[in-house]
C-alpha cells in the first residue's frame, strides 16, 4: 500500500501536468500575436515621448491691449441679435484691440475701435503658432477642425482647433485653440508615424469600425494572456523546478524567463483589461453648458476699470445662471491675475469666479443627478487625480458626497466639464498608472523608468516569440 502511494501521486501529477500544458499551449497561442503587438508598441511609447516635438513656450501670449482710445460696446458691432453667440472676448491682434465672437464654433473678428469686421482667423492662428514655437518663420493656416481624426486624436481633448503647418523638413503641424489662445498639440511626421504604429499595434485601430466586437476581441486576448500566464506558473511549480522536457534547452529558457517576468505580464494584461472594460462601461458626460451671453447690454472695457499699475491682456464675457460678468485678465509687473466687473464696469468681489464655477457645477450636477456640493475650490495645477491628460487649467473643482464620491472639474474659460472623477475612475487610474505605466519606477528618473519598462516589454515580446517557436516545433514533429 505504501509503495503504491508515490506511484499514485506521480500519476495524478502527470495528469495535471498534461491538462495544464494543453490549456497553456491553447491559450498562449491565441494570445501570443497580441502580446507581440502590445510589447512592440510598448517599446514605442517611451520613444514617442522622447522624440516628440516640444514647444519653446508653454504659456499663452500676454500682449497688452491698448485702451488709449474709446472702444465700441459689443452692441455696436454688426451682429445679428438672433444669432447664438456662445463666447465673446476682447484681445490684441496686430497691436490693435479686437472683439472675437464665437458663433456655432466659428470665430469672427471685429475691430473694437471702428467696428469693422476682419477675416483674422488665419492670422490669429499663425500668430499663436509663432508664439508657441518662439519663431517668426513662415507658417500656413490650413483650416479649423471640429472633430478628432487619425492624426489629432481624442487624447488632445481640445476642440475646435486650428491647424497651422510649418515648412520644416519634419513637416511640423501646430494645433491651437484660438478661442482661449491655448496650444493643443505639436505633431511632426515622425510623431505621426509613431502614433499610427502605436494605434495599429496597441489599440487595434483597424478594428475600430467593428464597434463592440473590437473590445470583445481585445478583452478575450487579454484574458487568454492572463490565463496562459497563470497556467504557466502552475506548470513551473508543479514540475518541481522544471523537470523532464523543461530541462531541454529552449523549453528551460522559456520556463525560467516566464517565471522572471510573470508579474509584469500579469500587471500589464490585468490593468489593460480593466482599462478596456472601464472605458466601455463609463457613463458619457452630460451636454456642454451653453452660455446665454447678454452681450447687447455689456459696456466696453476701458482704462478706468484698471488700477494705474495694471495692463489689460484680454477680457471675456461670461455667464452662469442670471449672472453676467466681464472676466479681465490683467498684468501688474510680473503678476497676472483675473479681475471681475459687471456689464457696466463696476468691480465685483473676488469670489465672483467661485460663484460662476458653482453655478456651472450646479448645471452639470443636476444633469448627473448629484445633490449639493460638499467642497468647492480652484485648482491651478495638475494633480494625481486630475492629471496632465485632461489638458485644461485652471479648473473649478466641485466635490459631492454621493456614494461614488464624484468630483467635477470645470474649465472657467468656457464652462466645459473637463472631467468627472468617481471612485471607479480613481481605482482604475491608480492601477493603470502604477501597474501598467509603472509610475513607481520614477524614483529612477524618467530615463531610468523608460529603460526598465522597455526591458520588460522586450522580455515579454521575446517570451511570446519563443512560445510560438516551441508551438511550431511541436506541430512540425506531429506532422
mmCIF file of C-alpha atoms in Angstrom, residues 9 32 60 246 273 320 333 402 425 473:
data_model
loop_
_atom_site.group_PDB
_atom_site.id
_atom_site.type_symbol
_atom_site.label_atom_id
_atom_site.label_comp_id
_atom_site.label_asym_id
_atom_site.label_seq_id
_atom_site.Cartn_x
_atom_site.Cartn_y
_atom_site.Cartn_z
ATOM 1 C CA UNK A 9 0.830 10.753 -6.680
ATOM 2 C CA UNK A 32 0.989 35.396 -28.415
ATOM 3 C CA UNK A 60 -0.400 81.763 -23.612
ATOM 4 C CA UNK A 246 11.724 21.749 -19.467
ATOM 5 C CA UNK A 273 -8.272 44.524 -19.396
ATOM 6 C CA UNK A 320 -23.849 81.452 -15.413
ATOM 7 C CA UNK A 333 4.570 93.839 -13.070
ATOM 8 C CA UNK A 402 -22.645 60.684 -3.248
ATOM 9 C CA UNK A 425 -12.017 56.187 -12.052
ATOM 10 C CA UNK A 473 8.315 22.903 -33.458
#
